[in-house]
CSV table of C-alpha atoms in Angstrom, one decimal:
chain,number,residue,atom,x,y,z
A,8,UNK,CA,109.9,166.2,267.5
A,9,UNK,CA,108.8,162.6,267.6
A,10,UNK,CA,106.6,163.4,270.6
A,11,UNK,CA,105.0,166.2,268.7
A,12,UNK,CA,104.4,163.9,265.8
A,13,UNK,CA,102.7,161.3,268.0
A,14,UNK,CA,100.5,164.0,269.5
A,15,UNK,CA,99.4,165.0,266.0
A,16,UNK,CA,98.6,161.4,265.1
A,17,UNK,CA,96.6,160.9,268.3
A,18,UNK,CA,94.7,164.1,267.6
A,19,UNK,CA,94.0,162.9,264.1
A,20,UNK,CA,92.6,159.6,265.5
A,21,UNK,CA,90.4,161.5,268.0
A,22,UNK,CA,89.2,163.8,265.2
A,23,UNK,CA,88.2,160.8,263.1
A,24,UNK,CA,86.3,159.3,266.0
A,25,UNK,CA,84.6,162.6,266.8
A,26,UNK,CA,83.6,163.1,263.1
A,27,UNK,CA,82.3,159.6,262.8
A,28,UNK,CA,80.8,159.4,266.2
A,29,UNK,CA,77.3,158.8,264.9
A,30,UNK,CA,78.6,156.1,262.6
A,31,UNK,CA,80.0,154.4,265.6
A,32,UNK,CA,77.4,155.1,268.3
A,33,UNK,CA,74.2,154.5,266.4
A,34,UNK,CA,75.1,151.0,264.9
A,35,UNK,CA,76.5,150.0,268.3
A,36,UNK,CA,73.3,151.0,270.1
A,37,UNK,CA,71.3,149.2,267.4
A,38,UNK,CA,73.4,146.0,267.8
A,39,UNK,CA,73.1,146.2,271.6
A,40,UNK,CA,69.3,146.6,271.4
A,41,UNK,CA,69.0,143.7,269.0
A,42,UNK,CA,71.1,141.4,271.2
A,43,UNK,CA,69.2,142.6,274.2
A,44,UNK,CA,65.8,141.8,272.5
A,45,UNK,CA,67.1,138.4,271.3
A,46,UNK,CA,68.4,137.6,274.8
A,47,UNK,CA,65.1,138.6,276.3
A,48,UNK,CA,63.1,136.4,273.9
A,49,UNK,CA,65.3,133.3,274.2
A,50,UNK,CA,63.9,130.7,276.6
A,51,UNK,CA,65.6,130.5,280.0
A,52,UNK,CA,68.0,127.6,280.6
A,53,UNK,CA,68.4,126.3,284.1
A,54,UNK,CA,71.1,124.1,285.5
A,55,UNK,CA,70.0,121.2,287.6
A,56,UNK,CA,72.6,119.2,289.5
A,57,UNK,CA,72.8,116.3,292.0
A,58,UNK,CA,75.5,114.7,294.1
A,59,UNK,CA,76.1,110.9,294.1
A,60,UNK,CA,78.1,108.8,296.5
A,61,UNK,CA,79.2,105.5,295.0
A,62,UNK,CA,78.9,102.2,297.0
A,63,UNK,CA,81.8,101.9,299.4
A,64,UNK,CA,83.1,100.0,302.3
A,65,UNK,CA,85.6,100.9,305.1
A,66,UNK,CA,88.9,99.2,305.6
A,67,UNK,CA,90.8,99.4,308.9
A,68,UNK,CA,94.6,99.8,308.5
A,69,UNK,CA,97.3,98.8,310.9
A,70,UNK,CA,97.0,102.0,312.8
A,71,UNK,CA,93.4,101.3,313.6
A,72,UNK,CA,91.9,104.1,311.5
A,73,UNK,CA,89.4,103.5,308.8
A,74,UNK,CA,89.6,104.6,305.1
A,75,UNK,CA,87.0,104.5,302.4
A,76,UNK,CA,87.3,102.1,299.5
A,77,UNK,CA,84.8,102.6,296.7
A,78,UNK,CA,83.7,99.7,294.5
A,79,UNK,CA,84.1,101.9,291.4
A,80,UNK,CA,86.4,104.9,291.1
A,81,UNK,CA,84.4,108.2,291.1
A,82,UNK,CA,86.5,109.4,288.1
A,83,UNK,CA,85.6,106.3,286.2
A,84,UNK,CA,81.9,106.9,287.0
A,85,UNK,CA,82.2,110.5,285.8
A,86,UNK,CA,84.0,109.4,282.7
A,87,UNK,CA,81.2,106.9,281.8
A,88,UNK,CA,78.5,109.6,282.3
A,89,UNK,CA,80.4,112.1,280.1
A,90,UNK,CA,80.8,109.5,277.4
A,91,UNK,CA,77.0,109.2,277.3
A,92,UNK,CA,77.0,105.6,278.5
A,93,UNK,CA,73.7,106.0,280.2
A,94,UNK,CA,71.9,108.3,277.8
A,95,UNK,CA,70.0,105.7,275.8
A,96,UNK,CA,68.9,103.8,279.0
A,97,UNK,CA,67.6,107.0,280.4
A,98,UNK,CA,65.9,108.1,277.2
A,99,UNK,CA,64.2,104.7,276.9
A,100,UNK,CA,63.0,104.8,280.5
A,101,UNK,CA,61.6,108.3,280.2
A,102,UNK,CA,60.4,107.9,276.6
A,103,UNK,CA,62.6,110.8,275.4
A,104,UNK,CA,64.0,111.4,271.9
A,105,UNK,CA,67.6,110.5,272.0
A,106,UNK,CA,68.4,113.1,269.3
A,107,UNK,CA,67.1,115.8,271.6
A,108,UNK,CA,68.7,114.4,274.8
A,109,UNK,CA,70.5,117.1,276.8
A,110,UNK,CA,74.2,116.9,277.6
A,111,UNK,CA,75.1,115.3,281.0
A,112,UNK,CA,78.2,116.6,282.7
A,113,UNK,CA,79.9,114.8,285.6
A,114,UNK,CA,83.0,115.4,287.7
A,115,UNK,CA,84.7,113.9,290.7
A,116,UNK,CA,84.8,116.6,293.4
A,117,UNK,CA,88.4,117.1,294.4
A,118,UNK,CA,89.6,115.2,297.5
A,119,UNK,CA,86.3,113.3,297.8
A,120,UNK,CA,84.6,110.2,296.5
A,121,UNK,CA,81.6,112.2,295.4
A,122,UNK,CA,80.4,112.6,291.8
A,123,UNK,CA,78.6,115.8,290.8
A,124,UNK,CA,76.3,115.5,287.8
A,125,UNK,CA,74.6,118.4,286.1
A,126,UNK,CA,72.3,119.0,283.1
A,127,UNK,CA,71.2,122.2,281.5
A,128,UNK,CA,67.5,122.3,280.4
A,129,UNK,CA,64.7,124.7,280.1
A,130,UNK,CA,62.3,122.2,281.7
A,131,UNK,CA,63.6,121.8,285.2
A,132,UNK,CA,61.2,118.9,286.0
A,133,UNK,CA,62.4,117.0,283.0
A,134,UNK,CA,66.1,117.6,284.1
A,135,UNK,CA,65.3,116.3,287.6
A,136,UNK,CA,63.7,113.2,286.1
A,137,UNK,CA,66.8,112.6,284.0
A,138,UNK,CA,69.2,112.8,286.9
A,139,UNK,CA,67.0,110.6,289.1
A,140,UNK,CA,66.9,108.0,286.3
A,141,UNK,CA,70.7,108.2,286.0
A,142,UNK,CA,71.0,107.6,289.7
A,143,UNK,CA,68.8,104.5,289.5
A,144,UNK,CA,70.8,103.0,286.8
A,145,UNK,CA,74.1,103.8,288.6
A,146,UNK,CA,72.7,102.4,291.8
A,147,UNK,CA,71.8,99.1,290.2
A,148,UNK,CA,75.3,98.8,288.7
A,149,UNK,CA,77.2,99.9,291.8
A,150,UNK,CA,75.1,98.1,294.4
A,151,UNK,CA,75.5,94.9,292.3
A,152,UNK,CA,79.2,95.1,292.8
A,153,UNK,CA,78.7,95.9,296.5
A,154,UNK,CA,76.5,92.8,296.8
A,155,UNK,CA,79.3,90.7,295.3
A,156,UNK,CA,81.6,92.0,298.0
A,157,UNK,CA,78.8,91.2,300.6
A,158,UNK,CA,78.3,87.7,299.3
A,159,UNK,CA,82.1,87.1,299.4
A,160,UNK,CA,82.1,88.2,303.1
A,161,UNK,CA,79.1,85.9,303.8
A,162,UNK,CA,80.9,83.0,302.2
A,163,UNK,CA,84.0,83.6,304.3
A,164,UNK,CA,81.9,83.9,307.5
A,165,UNK,CA,80.1,80.6,306.6
A,166,UNK,CA,83.4,78.9,306.0
A,167,UNK,CA,84.8,80.1,309.3
A,168,UNK,CA,81.7,79.0,311.1
A,169,UNK,CA,82.1,75.5,309.6
A,170,UNK,CA,85.7,75.4,310.8
A,171,UNK,CA,84.6,76.5,314.2
A,172,UNK,CA,82.0,73.7,314.5
A,173,UNK,CA,84.6,71.2,313.3
A,174,UNK,CA,87.1,72.3,315.9
A,175,UNK,CA,84.5,72.4,318.7
A,176,UNK,CA,83.7,68.8,317.9
A,177,UNK,CA,87.4,67.9,318.1
A,178,UNK,CA,87.6,69.7,321.5
A,179,UNK,CA,84.6,67.6,322.6
A,180,UNK,CA,86.4,64.4,321.6
A,181,UNK,CA,89.6,65.5,323.4
A,182,UNK,CA,87.6,66.3,326.6
A,183,UNK,CA,85.9,62.9,326.4
A,184,UNK,CA,89.4,61.4,326.2
A,185,UNK,CA,90.5,63.5,329.1
A,186,UNK,CA,87.6,62.1,331.2
A,187,UNK,CA,88.6,58.6,330.3
A,188,UNK,CA,92.2,59.3,331.2
A,189,UNK,CA,91.2,60.8,334.5
A,190,UNK,CA,89.0,57.8,335.3
A,191,UNK,CA,91.9,55.5,334.4
A,192,UNK,CA,94.2,57.6,336.6
A,193,UNK,CA,91.8,57.3,339.5
A,194,UNK,CA,91.7,53.5,339.0
A,195,UNK,CA,95.5,53.3,338.9
A,196,UNK,CA,95.8,55.4,342.0
A,197,UNK,CA,93.3,53.3,343.9
A,198,UNK,CA,95.0,50.2,342.8
A,199,UNK,CA,98.4,51.6,343.9
A,200,UNK,CA,96.8,52.3,347.3
A,201,UNK,CA,95.6,48.7,347.5
A,202,UNK,CA,99.1,47.4,346.6
A,203,UNK,CA,100.7,49.6,349.3
A,204,UNK,CA,98.3,48.3,351.9
A,205,UNK,CA,99.0,44.7,350.8
A,206,UNK,CA,102.7,45.3,351.0
A,207,UNK,CA,102.3,46.8,354.5
A,208,UNK,CA,100.2,43.9,355.6
A,209,UNK,CA,102.7,41.4,354.3
A,210,UNK,CA,105.6,43.2,355.9
A,211,UNK,CA,103.7,43.2,359.2
A,212,UNK,CA,103.2,39.4,359.0
A,213,UNK,CA,106.8,39.0,358.0
A,214,UNK,CA,108.0,41.0,361.0
A,215,UNK,CA,105.7,39.0,363.3
A,216,UNK,CA,107.3,35.8,362.1
A,217,UNK,CA,110.8,37.2,362.4
A,218,UNK,CA,110.2,37.8,366.1
A,219,UNK,CA,109.7,34.1,366.7
A,220,UNK,CA,112.8,32.5,368.1
A,221,UNK,CA,112.0,29.0,366.8
A,222,UNK,CA,110.4,28.7,363.4
A,223,UNK,CA,109.3,25.6,361.7
A,224,UNK,CA,110.4,24.6,358.2
A,225,UNK,CA,107.0,25.7,356.9
A,226,UNK,CA,107.3,29.1,358.6
A,227,UNK,CA,110.8,29.6,357.1
A,228,UNK,CA,109.4,28.8,353.7
A,229,UNK,CA,106.6,31.3,354.4
A,230,UNK,CA,109.2,34.0,355.1
A,231,UNK,CA,110.7,33.3,351.7
A,232,UNK,CA,107.3,33.6,350.1
A,233,UNK,CA,106.6,36.8,351.9
A,234,UNK,CA,109.8,38.3,350.5
A,235,UNK,CA,109.0,37.2,347.0
A,236,UNK,CA,105.4,38.6,347.3
A,237,UNK,CA,106.7,41.9,348.6
A,238,UNK,CA,109.2,42.2,345.7
A,239,UNK,CA,106.5,41.3,343.2
A,240,UNK,CA,104.1,43.8,344.8
A,241,UNK,CA,106.8,46.5,344.6
A,242,UNK,CA,107.5,45.8,341.0
A,243,UNK,CA,103.7,45.9,340.3
A,244,UNK,CA,103.5,49.2,342.2
A,245,UNK,CA,106.4,50.6,340.1
A,246,UNK,CA,104.6,49.5,336.9
A,247,UNK,CA,101.4,51.1,338.1
A,248,UNK,CA,103.3,54.3,339.0
A,249,UNK,CA,104.9,54.4,335.5
A,250,UNK,CA,101.5,53.8,333.9
A,251,UNK,CA,100.1,56.7,336.1
A,252,UNK,CA,102.9,59.0,334.9
A,253,UNK,CA,102.2,58.1,331.3
A,254,UNK,CA,98.5,58.8,331.9
A,255,UNK,CA,99.4,62.2,333.4
A,256,UNK,CA,101.5,63.0,330.4
A,257,UNK,CA,98.7,61.9,328.1
A,258,UNK,CA,96.3,64.1,330.1
A,259,UNK,CA,98.7,67.0,329.8
A,260,UNK,CA,99.0,66.5,326.0
A,261,UNK,CA,95.2,66.4,325.7
A,262,UNK,CA,94.8,69.6,327.7
A,263,UNK,CA,97.4,71.3,325.5
A,264,UNK,CA,95.5,70.2,322.4
A,265,UNK,CA,92.3,71.5,323.9
A,266,UNK,CA,93.9,74.9,324.7
A,267,UNK,CA,95.4,75.1,321.2
A,268,UNK,CA,92.0,74.3,319.6
A,269,UNK,CA,90.4,76.9,321.9
A,270,UNK,CA,92.9,79.5,320.8
A,271,UNK,CA,92.1,78.6,317.2
A,272,UNK,CA,88.4,79.0,317.9
A,273,UNK,CA,89.1,82.4,319.5
A,274,UNK,CA,91.0,83.5,316.3
A,275,UNK,CA,88.2,82.2,314.1
A,276,UNK,CA,85.6,84.2,316.2
A,277,UNK,CA,87.8,87.3,315.9
A,278,UNK,CA,87.9,86.8,312.2
A,279,UNK,CA,84.2,86.3,312.0
A,280,UNK,CA,83.6,89.5,314.0
A,281,UNK,CA,86.0,91.4,311.7
A,282,UNK,CA,84.1,90.1,308.6
A,283,UNK,CA,80.8,91.0,310.2
A,284,UNK,CA,82.1,94.5,311.0
A,285,UNK,CA,83.3,94.8,307.4
A,286,UNK,CA,79.9,93.7,306.2
A,287,UNK,CA,78.3,96.3,308.4
A,288,UNK,CA,80.6,99.0,307.0
A,289,UNK,CA,79.5,98.5,303.4
A,290,UNK,CA,77.4,101.5,302.2
A,291,UNK,CA,75.3,101.3,299.1
A,292,UNK,CA,75.2,104.1,296.6
A,293,UNK,CA,73.4,107.2,297.9
A,294,UNK,CA,72.0,110.4,296.4
A,295,UNK,CA,73.8,112.9,298.7
A,296,UNK,CA,72.1,115.9,297.1
A,297,UNK,CA,68.7,115.6,295.4
A,298,UNK,CA,68.4,117.1,291.9
A,299,UNK,CA,68.2,120.8,292.6
A,300,UNK,CA,67.7,123.7,290.1
A,301,UNK,CA,70.0,126.8,290.1
A,302,UNK,CA,68.5,129.9,291.7
A,303,UNK,CA,68.9,131.9,288.4
A,304,UNK,CA,68.9,130.9,284.7
A,305,UNK,CA,72.4,130.0,283.4
A,306,UNK,CA,71.4,131.0,279.9
A,307,UNK,CA,70.8,133.5,278.3
A,308,UNK,CA,73.1,135.8,280.3
A,309,UNK,CA,71.4,139.1,279.2
A,310,UNK,CA,73.8,141.5,280.8
A,311,UNK,CA,76.9,139.6,279.6
A,312,UNK,CA,75.5,139.3,276.1
A,313,UNK,CA,74.7,143.0,275.9
A,314,UNK,CA,78.1,143.9,277.3
A,315,UNK,CA,79.9,141.7,274.8
A,316,UNK,CA,77.7,143.0,271.9
A,317,UNK,CA,78.5,146.6,272.9
A,318,UNK,CA,82.2,146.0,273.1
A,319,UNK,CA,82.4,144.1,269.9
A,320,UNK,CA,80.2,146.5,268.0
A,321,UNK,CA,82.1,149.5,269.3
A,322,UNK,CA,85.4,148.0,268.1
A,323,UNK,CA,84.0,146.9,264.7
A,324,UNK,CA,82.3,150.3,263.9
A,325,UNK,CA,85.4,152.3,265.2
A,326,UNK,CA,87.6,150.3,262.8
A,327,UNK,CA,85.0,150.8,260.1
A,328,UNK,CA,85.1,154.6,260.8
A,329,UNK,CA,88.9,154.6,260.4
A,330,UNK,CA,88.6,152.6,257.2
A,331,UNK,CA,86.1,155.0,255.7
A,332,UNK,CA,88.2,158.0,256.7
A,333,UNK,CA,91.2,156.2,255.1
A,334,UNK,CA,89.4,155.7,251.8
A,335,UNK,CA,88.2,159.3,251.8
A,336,UNK,CA,91.7,160.6,252.2
A,337,UNK,CA,93.0,158.4,249.4
A,338,UNK,CA,90.3,159.7,247.1
A,339,UNK,CA,91.2,163.3,248.0
A,340,UNK,CA,94.9,162.7,247.2
A,341,UNK,CA,94.0,161.1,243.9
A,342,UNK,CA,92.0,164.1,242.9
A,343,UNK,CA,94.9,166.4,243.6
């Protein structure tokens, strides 16, 4: 019974639509035509977009791979553009009325350091000039921060080069000292050779006197003097030997100092090379994609506007038809 009732109500609705079909169709067609004409007469709006890469430098991690580090976060740049931070600067540069300035939209492209900037404007050349002007202002700001980074690197390199020169001078002083020590060692060694020769000569004279069976008192006294002189020469030889060992130790210490300083210079040179590589890895802001106009106008969307107008008009005039039919039935009941 309920299904039968539902079928009757559905048929009533279809009957109303059929009876009022011209009330629905004609106004709907009229609205569609009006919207179509208006959409056709409206000026075409084009979207012009550009892609900007902020100033950046590369940092090498412990694994030896490089990662990008931007001087300013792309999200921060996009936020400043969306907050109209550059609109007045661009308007002043291009002599545009700030009240009529088009809206700039910016976004950080996902998983990249790129910023996409777009503007919708009927004059594509004007839109391109606006985006180029925006890039120039951004470049000055971003490259200025990159220059600060560059100057910081140059300052570190200069400081390291000064340290290198200072240590090289210290090495030169140590090497001069080594030459003096080597010369002194040679002198000591020569003197030790002379002492040994003298001892040998005295011992030979002493042995010659010992072979004599009868010695005078003066010869016996000479034997005693020979012994004393040999002992003194041996003591002097030992002193020279100790002095030679000290000089060897001093020479060794000086060589160690030179090696240590040379290692420090090697470390400084590596640091300078790393800094120069870092300096060479700094990239200034670039316009990755020149301002480019869309292939087709983004507004007005004629087909979409006509479709929406048709759907809305159909709905409105169908409801209006039911409302009129409802009023008619109420009047008929009241007359009865």
